[in-house]
């Protein structure tokens, strides 16, 4: 009997297992701890470094477009911010969330040496996400009346709705690129993703400046270049996969992609709900700011803070991806202690990064807004929000990593319930109470929502540190069989 068969046999007979070759050995003394931490850090940074760069480059595509729009005018900045954060953010949340089912399945299948299933899983995700994109396109078409219905300023809603229609191609790029990304990440092929994202960002920055300012195409030109840049990422990654660079994991297009979609859809929906509830939470800040006095200034100030939070979130997302891959690979391979140690290591790393970013925001509170606007009024409003932004930076360094642990272990449904309770039953109502009833404005809304994030982070920390990792490893092998379907 080979090692993999022995693992499965022990799991079925005992419901657990003690130790297998390759799991983390017992750590003795501080020197042993330091050595083990350095080894784990190398593995995490090998995955996280390129993933952070990739995430920053992709996020910066929208930020560059937003910054250029801000130098056209305050109305244009508000419109692009609403589309980018609310309409595209809503859709991106669904797409990233549903694609994150692949982080669980591809990661655990890779750890269990079932490489042939990775390509089939990816194609199933394409089928599901392309169908979802087709349904979501109606939101883009009806963006103006939707924004007006929820109380947005008429001028902002009109321009944001027009920009949203122009951005429909980006929606289908999301549906294509996110499953591809998970397919490559599960195999630790992150360097090629970084190179593609960096090239797309350079093209986007140069040609956006030419199209918007030199050739006078304005907002329409901004939308055109943002669409083109996202599709450059899609076709470049697809070309890499089809070139034979992933021949063990990619066996070509297969009708197996349409088999057993029901189980795959259930996991995709659980993943989508979990991540959407997280991504939409802070986007609600922009929506709620639109109900305040002088909404253009409020929306502009919040959107600038959101851009900075977005960059920091991309750093956390890199570690989210890294820890998701590490946990899913180790659990799929039957290494519970290694999975647990990876979690502890990444949390310590991200706390240190969050503390540094918090300090940088507080030191530069009166200066960083100049990159996004020429308005003294907007810069003053941003400076007033700097303390809340700094606190959010610290929390957001930890929370996405805990989400990555959840995805790697397959806890999406549980985290979705936690998010509903902490964010939408506690944080948002508290923010509205402080912002509107007690008249603290944007600060009150944001402070209440920070309380919701804090509550959620504490609960996830408790769950993570009380987890029985041996049990999770046994469930990982079962999950490959139950959720994977047939190859």
JSON list of C-alpha atoms in Angstrom, two decimals, residues 109-327:
[
{"chain": "A", "resi": 109, "resn": "UNK", "atom": "CA", "xyz": [-5.98, 18.50, -5.13]},
{"chain": "A", "resi": 110, "resn": "UNK", "atom": "CA", "xyz": [-2.44, 19.73, -5.83]},
{"chain": "A", "resi": 111, "resn": "UNK", "atom": "CA", "xyz": [-1.36, 18.75, -2.32]},
{"chain": "A", "resi": 112, "resn": "UNK", "atom": "CA", "xyz": [-2.92, 15.29, -2.83]},
{"chain": "A", "resi": 113, "resn": "UNK", "atom": "CA", "xyz": [-1.06, 14.92, -6.19]},
{"chain": "A", "resi": 114, "resn": "UNK", "atom": "CA", "xyz": [-4.28, 14.85, -8.25]},
{"chain": "A", "resi": 115, "resn": "UNK", "atom": "CA", "xyz": [-2.93, 17.34, -10.79]},
{"chain": "A", "resi": 116, "resn": "UNK", "atom": "CA", "xyz": [-5.21, 16.29, -13.62]},
{"chain": "A", "resi": 117, "resn": "UNK", "atom": "CA", "xyz": [-8.24, 17.73, -11.83]},
{"chain": "A", "resi": 118, "resn": "UNK", "atom": "CA", "xyz": [-6.91, 21.31, -11.77]},
{"chain": "A", "resi": 119, "resn": "UNK", "atom": "CA", "xyz": [-7.73, 22.02, -15.42]},
{"chain": "A", "resi": 120, "resn": "UNK", "atom": "CA", "xyz": [-11.21, 20.49, -15.11]},
{"chain": "A", "resi": 121, "resn": "UNK", "atom": "CA", "xyz": [-11.93, 22.53, -11.99]},
{"chain": "A", "resi": 122, "resn": "UNK", "atom": "CA", "xyz": [-10.84, 25.72, -13.79]},
{"chain": "A", "resi": 123, "resn": "UNK", "atom": "CA", "xyz": [-13.09, 25.06, -16.77]},
{"chain": "A", "resi": 124, "resn": "UNK", "atom": "CA", "xyz": [-16.05, 24.40, -14.47]},
{"chain": "A", "resi": 125, "resn": "UNK", "atom": "CA", "xyz": [-15.37, 27.74, -12.82]},
{"chain": "A", "resi": 126, "resn": "UNK", "atom": "CA", "xyz": [-15.31, 29.46, -16.24]},
{"chain": "A", "resi": 127, "resn": "UNK", "atom": "CA", "xyz": [-18.72, 28.01, -17.08]},
{"chain": "A", "resi": 128, "resn": "UNK", "atom": "CA", "xyz": [-20.17, 29.27, -13.80]},
{"chain": "A", "resi": 129, "resn": "UNK", "atom": "CA", "xyz": [-18.49, 32.71, -13.84]},
{"chain": "A", "resi": 130, "resn": "UNK", "atom": "CA", "xyz": [-19.29, 33.50, -17.49]},
{"chain": "A", "resi": 131, "resn": "UNK", "atom": "CA", "xyz": [-22.96, 32.73, -16.80]},
{"chain": "A", "resi": 132, "resn": "UNK", "atom": "CA", "xyz": [-22.79, 34.94, -13.71]},
{"chain": "A", "resi": 133, "resn": "UNK", "atom": "CA", "xyz": [-21.17, 37.77, -15.73]},
{"chain": "A", "resi": 134, "resn": "UNK", "atom": "CA", "xyz": [-23.99, 37.63, -18.25]},
{"chain": "A", "resi": 135, "resn": "UNK", "atom": "CA", "xyz": [-26.52, 38.05, -15.43]},
{"chain": "A", "resi": 136, "resn": "UNK", "atom": "CA", "xyz": [-24.52, 40.86, -13.78]},
{"chain": "A", "resi": 137, "resn": "UNK", "atom": "CA", "xyz": [-24.26, 42.85, -17.01]},
{"chain": "A", "resi": 138, "resn": "UNK", "atom": "CA", "xyz": [-27.86, 44.00, -16.47]},
{"chain": "A", "resi": 139, "resn": "UNK", "atom": "CA", "xyz": [-26.66, 45.93, -13.38]},
{"chain": "A", "resi": 140, "resn": "UNK", "atom": "CA", "xyz": [-24.21, 47.84, -15.58]},
{"chain": "A", "resi": 141, "resn": "UNK", "atom": "CA", "xyz": [-26.92, 48.65, -18.11]},
{"chain": "A", "resi": 142, "resn": "UNK", "atom": "CA", "xyz": [-29.31, 49.90, -15.41]},
{"chain": "A", "resi": 143, "resn": "UNK", "atom": "CA", "xyz": [-26.64, 51.49, -13.20]},
{"chain": "A", "resi": 144, "resn": "UNK", "atom": "CA", "xyz": [-28.02, 55.05, -13.46]},
{"chain": "A", "resi": 145, "resn": "UNK", "atom": "CA", "xyz": [-31.58, 54.28, -12.26]},
{"chain": "A", "resi": 146, "resn": "UNK", "atom": "CA", "xyz": [-30.21, 51.91, -9.60]},
{"chain": "A", "resi": 147, "resn": "UNK", "atom": "CA", "xyz": [-27.89, 54.58, -8.21]},
{"chain": "A", "resi": 148, "resn": "UNK", "atom": "CA", "xyz": [-30.70, 57.15, -8.24]},
{"chain": "A", "resi": 149, "resn": "UNK", "atom": "CA", "xyz": [-33.02, 54.67, -6.53]},
{"chain": "A", "resi": 150, "resn": "UNK", "atom": "CA", "xyz": [-30.61, 54.29, -3.62]},
{"chain": "A", "resi": 151, "resn": "UNK", "atom": "CA", "xyz": [-30.36, 58.07, -3.30]},
{"chain": "A", "resi": 152, "resn": "UNK", "atom": "CA", "xyz": [-27.16, 59.03, -5.13]},
{"chain": "A", "resi": 153, "resn": "UNK", "atom": "CA", "xyz": [-26.78, 62.55, -6.48]},
{"chain": "A", "resi": 154, "resn": "UNK", "atom": "CA", "xyz": [-28.38, 62.79, -9.99]},
{"chain": "A", "resi": 155, "resn": "UNK", "atom": "CA", "xyz": [-25.30, 64.21, -11.73]},
{"chain": "A", "resi": 156, "resn": "UNK", "atom": "CA", "xyz": [-22.99, 61.58, -10.24]},
{"chain": "A", "resi": 157, "resn": "UNK", "atom": "CA", "xyz": [-25.49, 58.78, -11.02]},
{"chain": "A", "resi": 158, "resn": "UNK", "atom": "CA", "xyz": [-25.86, 59.84, -14.67]},
{"chain": "A", "resi": 159, "resn": "UNK", "atom": "CA", "xyz": [-22.14, 59.96, -15.38]},
{"chain": "A", "resi": 160, "resn": "UNK", "atom": "CA", "xyz": [-21.36, 56.84, -13.32]},
{"chain": "A", "resi": 161, "resn": "UNK", "atom": "CA", "xyz": [-24.09, 54.94, -15.22]},
{"chain": "A", "resi": 162, "resn": "UNK", "atom": "CA", "xyz": [-22.65, 55.96, -18.58]},
{"chain": "A", "resi": 163, "resn": "UNK", "atom": "CA", "xyz": [-19.16, 54.91, -17.47]},
{"chain": "A", "resi": 164, "resn": "UNK", "atom": "CA", "xyz": [-20.55, 51.57, -16.21]},
{"chain": "A", "resi": 165, "resn": "UNK", "atom": "CA", "xyz": [-21.99, 50.67, -19.64]},
{"chain": "A", "resi": 166, "resn": "UNK", "atom": "CA", "xyz": [-18.58, 51.35, -21.19]},
{"chain": "A", "resi": 167, "resn": "UNK", "atom": "CA", "xyz": [-17.00, 48.98, -18.62]},
{"chain": "A", "resi": 168, "resn": "UNK", "atom": "CA", "xyz": [-19.06, 45.83, -19.44]},
{"chain": "A", "resi": 169, "resn": "UNK", "atom": "CA", "xyz": [-16.08, 44.16, -21.23]},
{"chain": "A", "resi": 170, "resn": "UNK", "atom": "CA", "xyz": [-14.14, 44.39, -17.96]},
{"chain": "A", "resi": 171, "resn": "UNK", "atom": "CA", "xyz": [-16.86, 42.29, -16.29]},
{"chain": "A", "resi": 172, "resn": "UNK", "atom": "CA", "xyz": [-16.22, 39.36, -18.64]},
{"chain": "A", "resi": 173, "resn": "UNK", "atom": "CA", "xyz": [-12.47, 39.80, -18.17]},
{"chain": "A", "resi": 174, "resn": "UNK", "atom": "CA", "xyz": [-13.05, 39.25, -14.45]},
{"chain": "A", "resi": 175, "resn": "UNK", "atom": "CA", "xyz": [-14.89, 35.99, -15.23]},
{"chain": "A", "resi": 176, "resn": "UNK", "atom": "CA", "xyz": [-11.95, 34.81, -17.32]},
{"chain": "A", "resi": 177, "resn": "UNK", "atom": "CA", "xyz": [-8.93, 35.89, -15.30]},
{"chain": "A", "resi": 178, "resn": "UNK", "atom": "CA", "xyz": [-9.87, 34.98, -11.72]},
{"chain": "A", "resi": 179, "resn": "UNK", "atom": "CA", "xyz": [-10.23, 31.19, -12.34]},
{"chain": "A", "resi": 180, "resn": "UNK", "atom": "CA", "xyz": [-6.99, 31.28, -14.36]},
{"chain": "A", "resi": 181, "resn": "UNK", "atom": "CA", "xyz": [-5.24, 32.99, -11.45]},
{"chain": "A", "resi": 182, "resn": "UNK", "atom": "CA", "xyz": [-6.38, 30.32, -8.96]},
{"chain": "A", "resi": 183, "resn": "UNK", "atom": "CA", "xyz": [-5.27, 27.57, -11.36]},
{"chain": "A", "resi": 184, "resn": "UNK", "atom": "CA", "xyz": [-1.75, 29.04, -11.54]},
{"chain": "A", "resi": 185, "resn": "UNK", "atom": "CA", "xyz": [-1.55, 29.94, -7.83]},
{"chain": "A", "resi": 186, "resn": "UNK", "atom": "CA", "xyz": [-2.34, 26.38, -6.72]},
{"chain": "A", "resi": 187, "resn": "UNK", "atom": "CA", "xyz": [0.77, 25.26, -8.62]},
{"chain": "A", "resi": 188, "resn": "UNK", "atom": "CA", "xyz": [2.85, 28.15, -7.19]},
{"chain": "A", "resi": 189, "resn": "UNK", "atom": "CA", "xyz": [3.27, 29.59, -10.72]},
{"chain": "A", "resi": 190, "resn": "UNK", "atom": "CA", "xyz": [3.08, 33.14, -9.42]},
{"chain": "A", "resi": 191, "resn": "UNK", "atom": "CA", "xyz": [6.08, 34.72, -11.16]},
{"chain": "A", "resi": 192, "resn": "UNK", "atom": "CA", "xyz": [4.47, 34.59, -14.60]},
{"chain": "A", "resi": 193, "resn": "UNK", "atom": "CA", "xyz": [1.36, 36.27, -13.19]},
{"chain": "A", "resi": 194, "resn": "UNK", "atom": "CA", "xyz": [3.52, 39.05, -11.75]},
{"chain": "A", "resi": 195, "resn": "UNK", "atom": "CA", "xyz": [5.25, 39.66, -15.08]},
{"chain": "A", "resi": 196, "resn": "UNK", "atom": "CA", "xyz": [1.96, 39.79, -16.97]},
{"chain": "A", "resi": 197, "resn": "UNK", "atom": "CA", "xyz": [0.40, 42.19, -14.44]},
{"chain": "A", "resi": 198, "resn": "UNK", "atom": "CA", "xyz": [3.46, 44.47, -14.46]},
{"chain": "A", "resi": 199, "resn": "UNK", "atom": "CA", "xyz": [3.47, 44.66, -18.26]},
{"chain": "A", "resi": 200, "resn": "UNK", "atom": "CA", "xyz": [-0.26, 45.42, -18.36]},
{"chain": "A", "resi": 201, "resn": "UNK", "atom": "CA", "xyz": [0.16, 48.20, -15.78]},
{"chain": "A", "resi": 202, "resn": "UNK", "atom": "CA", "xyz": [2.91, 49.91, -17.80]},
{"chain": "A", "resi": 203, "resn": "UNK", "atom": "CA", "xyz": [0.82, 49.75, -20.97]},
{"chain": "A", "resi": 204, "resn": "UNK", "atom": "CA", "xyz": [-2.20, 51.07, -19.09]},
{"chain": "A", "resi": 205, "resn": "UNK", "atom": "CA", "xyz": [-0.41, 54.02, -17.49]},
{"chain": "A", "resi": 206, "resn": "UNK", "atom": "CA", "xyz": [1.29, 55.19, -20.69]},
{"chain": "A", "resi": 207, "resn": "UNK", "atom": "CA", "xyz": [-1.63, 54.78, -23.07]},
{"chain": "A", "resi": 208, "resn": "UNK", "atom": "CA", "xyz": [-4.24, 56.08, -20.59]},
{"chain": "A", "resi": 209, "resn": "UNK", "atom": "CA", "xyz": [-2.27, 59.33, -20.32]},
{"chain": "A", "resi": 210, "resn": "UNK", "atom": "CA", "xyz": [-2.01, 59.57, -24.11]},
{"chain": "A", "resi": 211, "resn": "UNK", "atom": "CA", "xyz": [-5.67, 58.70, -24.77]},
{"chain": "A", "resi": 212, "resn": "UNK", "atom": "CA", "xyz": [-7.20, 60.83, -21.99]},
{"chain": "A", "resi": 213, "resn": "UNK", "atom": "CA", "xyz": [-5.05, 63.97, -22.12]},
{"chain": "A", "resi": 214, "resn": "UNK", "atom": "CA", "xyz": [-3.00, 64.05, -25.31]},
{"chain": "A", "resi": 215, "resn": "UNK", "atom": "CA", "xyz": [-5.67, 62.72, -27.65]},
{"chain": "A", "resi": 216, "resn": "UNK", "atom": "CA", "xyz": [-8.53, 64.37, -25.72]},
{"chain": "A", "resi": 217, "resn": "UNK", "atom": "CA", "xyz": [-10.76, 61.29, -25.37]},
{"chain": "A", "resi": 218, "resn": "UNK", "atom": "CA", "xyz": [-11.62, 62.06, -21.72]},
{"chain": "A", "resi": 219, "resn": "UNK", "atom": "CA", "xyz": [-13.69, 59.60, -19.75]},
{"chain": "A", "resi": 220, "resn": "UNK", "atom": "CA", "xyz": [-14.52, 57.44, -22.77]},
{"chain": "A", "resi": 221, "resn": "UNK", "atom": "CA", "xyz": [-10.80, 56.96, -23.40]},
{"chain": "A", "resi": 222, "resn": "UNK", "atom": "CA", "xyz": [-10.27, 56.04, -19.75]},
{"chain": "A", "resi": 223, "resn": "UNK", "atom": "CA", "xyz": [-12.88, 53.28, -20.03]},
{"chain": "A", "resi": 224, "resn": "UNK", "atom": "CA", "xyz": [-11.39, 52.00, -23.29]},
{"chain": "A", "resi": 225, "resn": "UNK", "atom": "CA", "xyz": [-7.90, 51.64, -21.86]},
{"chain": "A", "resi": 226, "resn": "UNK", "atom": "CA", "xyz": [-9.12, 50.02, -18.63]},
{"chain": "A", "resi": 227, "resn": "UNK", "atom": "CA", "xyz": [-10.98, 47.36, -20.64]},
{"chain": "A", "resi": 228, "resn": "UNK", "atom": "CA", "xyz": [-8.02, 46.73, -22.95]},
{"chain": "A", "resi": 229, "resn": "UNK", "atom": "CA", "xyz": [-5.58, 46.41, -20.05]},
{"chain": "A", "resi": 230, "resn": "UNK", "atom": "CA", "xyz": [-7.70, 43.78, -18.27]},
{"chain": "A", "resi": 231, "resn": "UNK", "atom": "CA", "xyz": [-8.01, 41.72, -21.46]},
{"chain": "A", "resi": 232, "resn": "UNK", "atom": "CA", "xyz": [-4.24, 41.91, -21.98]},
{"chain": "A", "resi": 233, "resn": "UNK", "atom": "CA", "xyz": [-3.93, 40.13, -18.60]},
{"chain": "A", "resi": 234, "resn": "UNK", "atom": "CA", "xyz": [-6.49, 37.47, -19.64]},
{"chain": "A", "resi": 235, "resn": "UNK", "atom": "CA", "xyz": [-4.96, 36.60, -23.01]},
{"chain": "A", "resi": 236, "resn": "UNK", "atom": "CA", "xyz": [-1.39, 36.63, -21.70]},
{"chain": "A", "resi": 237, "resn": "UNK", "atom": "CA", "xyz": [-2.13, 34.17, -18.89]},
{"chain": "A", "resi": 238, "resn": "UNK", "atom": "CA", "xyz": [-4.22, 31.98, -21.17]},
{"chain": "A", "resi": 239, "resn": "UNK", "atom": "CA", "xyz": [-1.40, 31.87, -23.72]},
{"chain": "A", "resi": 240, "resn": "UNK", "atom": "CA", "xyz": [0.98, 30.72, -20.98]},
{"chain": "A", "resi": 241, "resn": "UNK", "atom": "CA", "xyz": [-1.34, 27.89, -19.95]},
{"chain": "A", "resi": 242, "resn": "UNK", "atom": "CA", "xyz": [-2.03, 26.75, -23.54]},
{"chain": "A", "resi": 243, "resn": "UNK", "atom": "CA", "xyz": [1.69, 26.84, -24.41]},
{"chain": "A", "resi": 244, "resn": "UNK", "atom": "CA", "xyz": [2.24, 23.60, -22.48]},
{"chain": "A", "resi": 245, "resn": "UNK", "atom": "CA", "xyz": [3.80, 25.16, -19.40]},
{"chain": "A", "resi": 246, "resn": "UNK", "atom": "CA", "xyz": [1.16, 23.46, -17.20]},
{"chain": "A", "resi": 247, "resn": "UNK", "atom": "CA", "xyz": [0.83, 20.20, -19.15]},
{"chain": "A", "resi": 248, "resn": "UNK", "atom": "CA", "xyz": [0.37, 17.98, -16.08]},
{"chain": "A", "resi": 249, "resn": "UNK", "atom": "CA", "xyz": [-2.47, 20.15, -14.73]},
{"chain": "A", "resi": 250, "resn": "UNK", "atom": "CA", "xyz": [-3.96, 21.20, -18.08]},
{"chain": "A", "resi": 251, "resn": "UNK", "atom": "CA", "xyz": [-5.18, 18.34, -20.26]},
{"chain": "A", "resi": 252, "resn": "UNK", "atom": "CA", "xyz": [-7.03, 20.55, -22.74]},
{"chain": "A", "resi": 253, "resn": "UNK", "atom": "CA", "xyz": [-10.65, 21.59, -22.92]},
{"chain": "A", "resi": 254, "resn": "UNK", "atom": "CA", "xyz": [-12.93, 18.80, -21.71]},
{"chain": "A", "resi": 255, "resn": "UNK", "atom": "CA", "xyz": [-16.64, 18.01, -21.54]},
{"chain": "A", "resi": 256, "resn": "UNK", "atom": "CA", "xyz": [-15.94, 16.96, -17.95]},
{"chain": "A", "resi": 257, "resn": "UNK", "atom": "CA", "xyz": [-16.19, 20.67, -17.15]},
{"chain": "A", "resi": 258, "resn": "UNK", "atom": "CA", "xyz": [-19.98, 20.30, -17.44]},
{"chain": "A", "resi": 259, "resn": "UNK", "atom": "CA", "xyz": [-20.22, 17.25, -15.16]},
{"chain": "A", "resi": 260, "resn": "UNK", "atom": "CA", "xyz": [-21.32, 17.48, -11.52]},
{"chain": "A", "resi": 261, "resn": "UNK", "atom": "CA", "xyz": [-21.76, 21.23, -11.66]},
{"chain": "A", "resi": 262, "resn": "UNK", "atom": "CA", "xyz": [-24.25, 21.18, -8.78]},
{"chain": "A", "resi": 263, "resn": "UNK", "atom": "CA", "xyz": [-21.69, 20.46, -6.05]},
{"chain": "A", "resi": 264, "resn": "UNK", "atom": "CA", "xyz": [-19.24, 22.90, -7.64]},
{"chain": "A", "resi": 265, "resn": "UNK", "atom": "CA", "xyz": [-21.87, 25.65, -7.79]},
{"chain": "A", "resi": 266, "resn": "UNK", "atom": "CA", "xyz": [-22.69, 25.16, -4.09]},
{"chain": "A", "resi": 267, "resn": "UNK", "atom": "CA", "xyz": [-19.07, 25.63, -3.05]},
{"chain": "A", "resi": 268, "resn": "UNK", "atom": "CA", "xyz": [-18.69, 28.56, -5.48]},
{"chain": "A", "resi": 269, "resn": "UNK", "atom": "CA", "xyz": [-21.76, 30.26, -4.03]},
{"chain": "A", "resi": 270, "resn": "UNK", "atom": "CA", "xyz": [-20.53, 29.76, -0.45]},
{"chain": "A", "resi": 271, "resn": "UNK", "atom": "CA", "xyz": [-17.15, 31.22, -1.44]},
{"chain": "A", "resi": 272, "resn": "UNK", "atom": "CA", "xyz": [-18.83, 34.09, -3.28]},
{"chain": "A", "resi": 273, "resn": "UNK", "atom": "CA", "xyz": [-21.08, 35.02, -0.38]},
{"chain": "A", "resi": 274, "resn": "UNK", "atom": "CA", "xyz": [-18.18, 34.91, 2.08]},
{"chain": "A", "resi": 275, "resn": "UNK", "atom": "CA", "xyz": [-15.89, 37.19, 0.09]},
{"chain": "A", "resi": 276, "resn": "UNK", "atom": "CA", "xyz": [-18.61, 39.50, -1.22]},
{"chain": "A", "resi": 277, "resn": "UNK", "atom": "CA", "xyz": [-19.78, 40.30, 2.28]},
{"chain": "A", "resi": 278, "resn": "UNK", "atom": "CA", "xyz": [-16.20, 41.35, 3.08]},
{"chain": "A", "resi": 279, "resn": "UNK", "atom": "CA", "xyz": [-15.51, 43.36, -0.09]},
{"chain": "A", "resi": 280, "resn": "UNK", "atom": "CA", "xyz": [-18.85, 45.16, -0.12]},
{"chain": "A", "resi": 281, "resn": "UNK", "atom": "CA", "xyz": [-18.58, 46.17, 3.51]},
{"chain": "A", "resi": 282, "resn": "UNK", "atom": "CA", "xyz": [-16.20, 49.08, 3.03]},
{"chain": "A", "resi": 283, "resn": "UNK", "atom": "CA", "xyz": [-17.68, 49.92, -0.38]},
{"chain": "A", "resi": 284, "resn": "UNK", "atom": "CA", "xyz": [-20.87, 50.74, 1.55]},
{"chain": "A", "resi": 285, "resn": "UNK", "atom": "CA", "xyz": [-18.92, 53.67, 3.02]},
{"chain": "A", "resi": 286, "resn": "UNK", "atom": "CA", "xyz": [-18.92, 55.38, -0.38]},
{"chain": "A", "resi": 287, "resn": "UNK", "atom": "CA", "xyz": [-22.63, 54.67, -0.86]},
{"chain": "A", "resi": 288, "resn": "UNK", "atom": "CA", "xyz": [-23.57, 55.99, 2.60]},
{"chain": "A", "resi": 289, "resn": "UNK", "atom": "CA", "xyz": [-21.36, 59.07, 2.10]},
{"chain": "A", "resi": 290, "resn": "UNK", "atom": "CA", "xyz": [-23.57, 59.99, -0.85]},
{"chain": "A", "resi": 291, "resn": "UNK", "atom": "CA", "xyz": [-26.45, 60.71, 1.56]},
{"chain": "A", "resi": 292, "resn": "UNK", "atom": "CA", "xyz": [-24.50, 63.33, 3.53]},
{"chain": "A", "resi": 293, "resn": "UNK", "atom": "CA", "xyz": [-24.39, 67.07, 2.94]},
{"chain": "A", "resi": 294, "resn": "UNK", "atom": "CA", "xyz": [-22.09, 68.08, 0.06]},
{"chain": "A", "resi": 295, "resn": "UNK", "atom": "CA", "xyz": [-21.95, 64.49, -1.27]},
{"chain": "A", "resi": 296, "resn": "UNK", "atom": "CA", "xyz": [-19.32, 65.15, -3.95]},
{"chain": "A", "resi": 297, "resn": "UNK", "atom": "CA", "xyz": [-16.70, 66.17, -1.34]},
{"chain": "A", "resi": 298, "resn": "UNK", "atom": "CA", "xyz": [-17.64, 63.28, 0.98]},
{"chain": "A", "resi": 299, "resn": "UNK", "atom": "CA", "xyz": [-17.51, 60.72, -1.83]},
{"chain": "A", "resi": 300, "resn": "UNK", "atom": "CA", "xyz": [-14.20, 62.10, -3.15]},
{"chain": "A", "resi": 301, "resn": "UNK", "atom": "CA", "xyz": [-12.57, 62.02, 0.32]},
{"chain": "A", "resi": 302, "resn": "UNK", "atom": "CA", "xyz": [-13.78, 58.51, 1.09]},
{"chain": "A", "resi": 303, "resn": "UNK", "atom": "CA", "xyz": [-12.76, 57.23, -2.36]},
{"chain": "A", "resi": 304, "resn": "UNK", "atom": "CA", "xyz": [-9.21, 58.55, -1.90]},
{"chain": "A", "resi": 305, "resn": "UNK", "atom": "CA", "xyz": [-8.97, 56.75, 1.46]},
{"chain": "A", "resi": 306, "resn": "UNK", "atom": "CA", "xyz": [-10.47, 53.64, -0.16]},
{"chain": "A", "resi": 307, "resn": "UNK", "atom": "CA", "xyz": [-7.76, 53.70, -2.83]},
{"chain": "A", "resi": 308, "resn": "UNK", "atom": "CA", "xyz": [-5.05, 53.65, -0.18]},
{"chain": "A", "resi": 309, "resn": "UNK", "atom": "CA", "xyz": [-6.87, 50.92, 1.73]},
{"chain": "A", "resi": 310, "resn": "UNK", "atom": "CA", "xyz": [-7.14, 49.06, -1.55]},
{"chain": "A", "resi": 311, "resn": "UNK", "atom": "CA", "xyz": [-3.39, 49.12, -2.06]},
{"chain": "A", "resi": 312, "resn": "UNK", "atom": "CA", "xyz": [-2.86, 47.84, 1.47]},
{"chain": "A", "resi": 313, "resn": "UNK", "atom": "CA", "xyz": [-5.54, 45.21, 0.91]},
{"chain": "A", "resi": 314, "resn": "UNK", "atom": "CA", "xyz": [-3.61, 44.04, -2.14]},
{"chain": "A", "resi": 315, "resn": "UNK", "atom": "CA", "xyz": [-0.60, 43.41, 0.11]},
{"chain": "A", "resi": 316, "resn": "UNK", "atom": "CA", "xyz": [-2.82, 41.47, 2.51]},
{"chain": "A", "resi": 317, "resn": "UNK", "atom": "CA", "xyz": [-4.42, 39.70, -0.46]},
{"chain": "A", "resi": 318, "resn": "UNK", "atom": "CA", "xyz": [-0.98, 38.51, -1.53]},
{"chain": "A", "resi": 319, "resn": "UNK", "atom": "CA", "xyz": [-0.58, 36.85, 1.86]},
{"chain": "A", "resi": 320, "resn": "UNK", "atom": "CA", "xyz": [-4.22, 35.73, 1.68]},
{"chain": "A", "resi": 321, "resn": "UNK", "atom": "CA", "xyz": [-3.33, 33.87, -1.52]},
{"chain": "A", "resi": 322, "resn": "UNK", "atom": "CA", "xyz": [-0.06, 32.56, -0.06]},
{"chain": "A", "resi": 323, "resn": "UNK", "atom": "CA", "xyz": [-1.61, 31.21, 3.13]},
{"chain": "A", "resi": 324, "resn": "UNK", "atom": "CA", "xyz": [-4.58, 29.78, 1.22]},
{"chain": "A", "resi": 325, "resn": "UNK", "atom": "CA", "xyz": [-2.16, 27.86, -1.02]},
{"chain": "A", "resi": 326, "resn": "UNK", "atom": "CA", "xyz": [0.02, 26.81, 1.93]},
{"chain": "A", "resi": 327, "resn": "UNK", "atom": "CA", "xyz": [-2.93, 25.63, 4.08]}
]
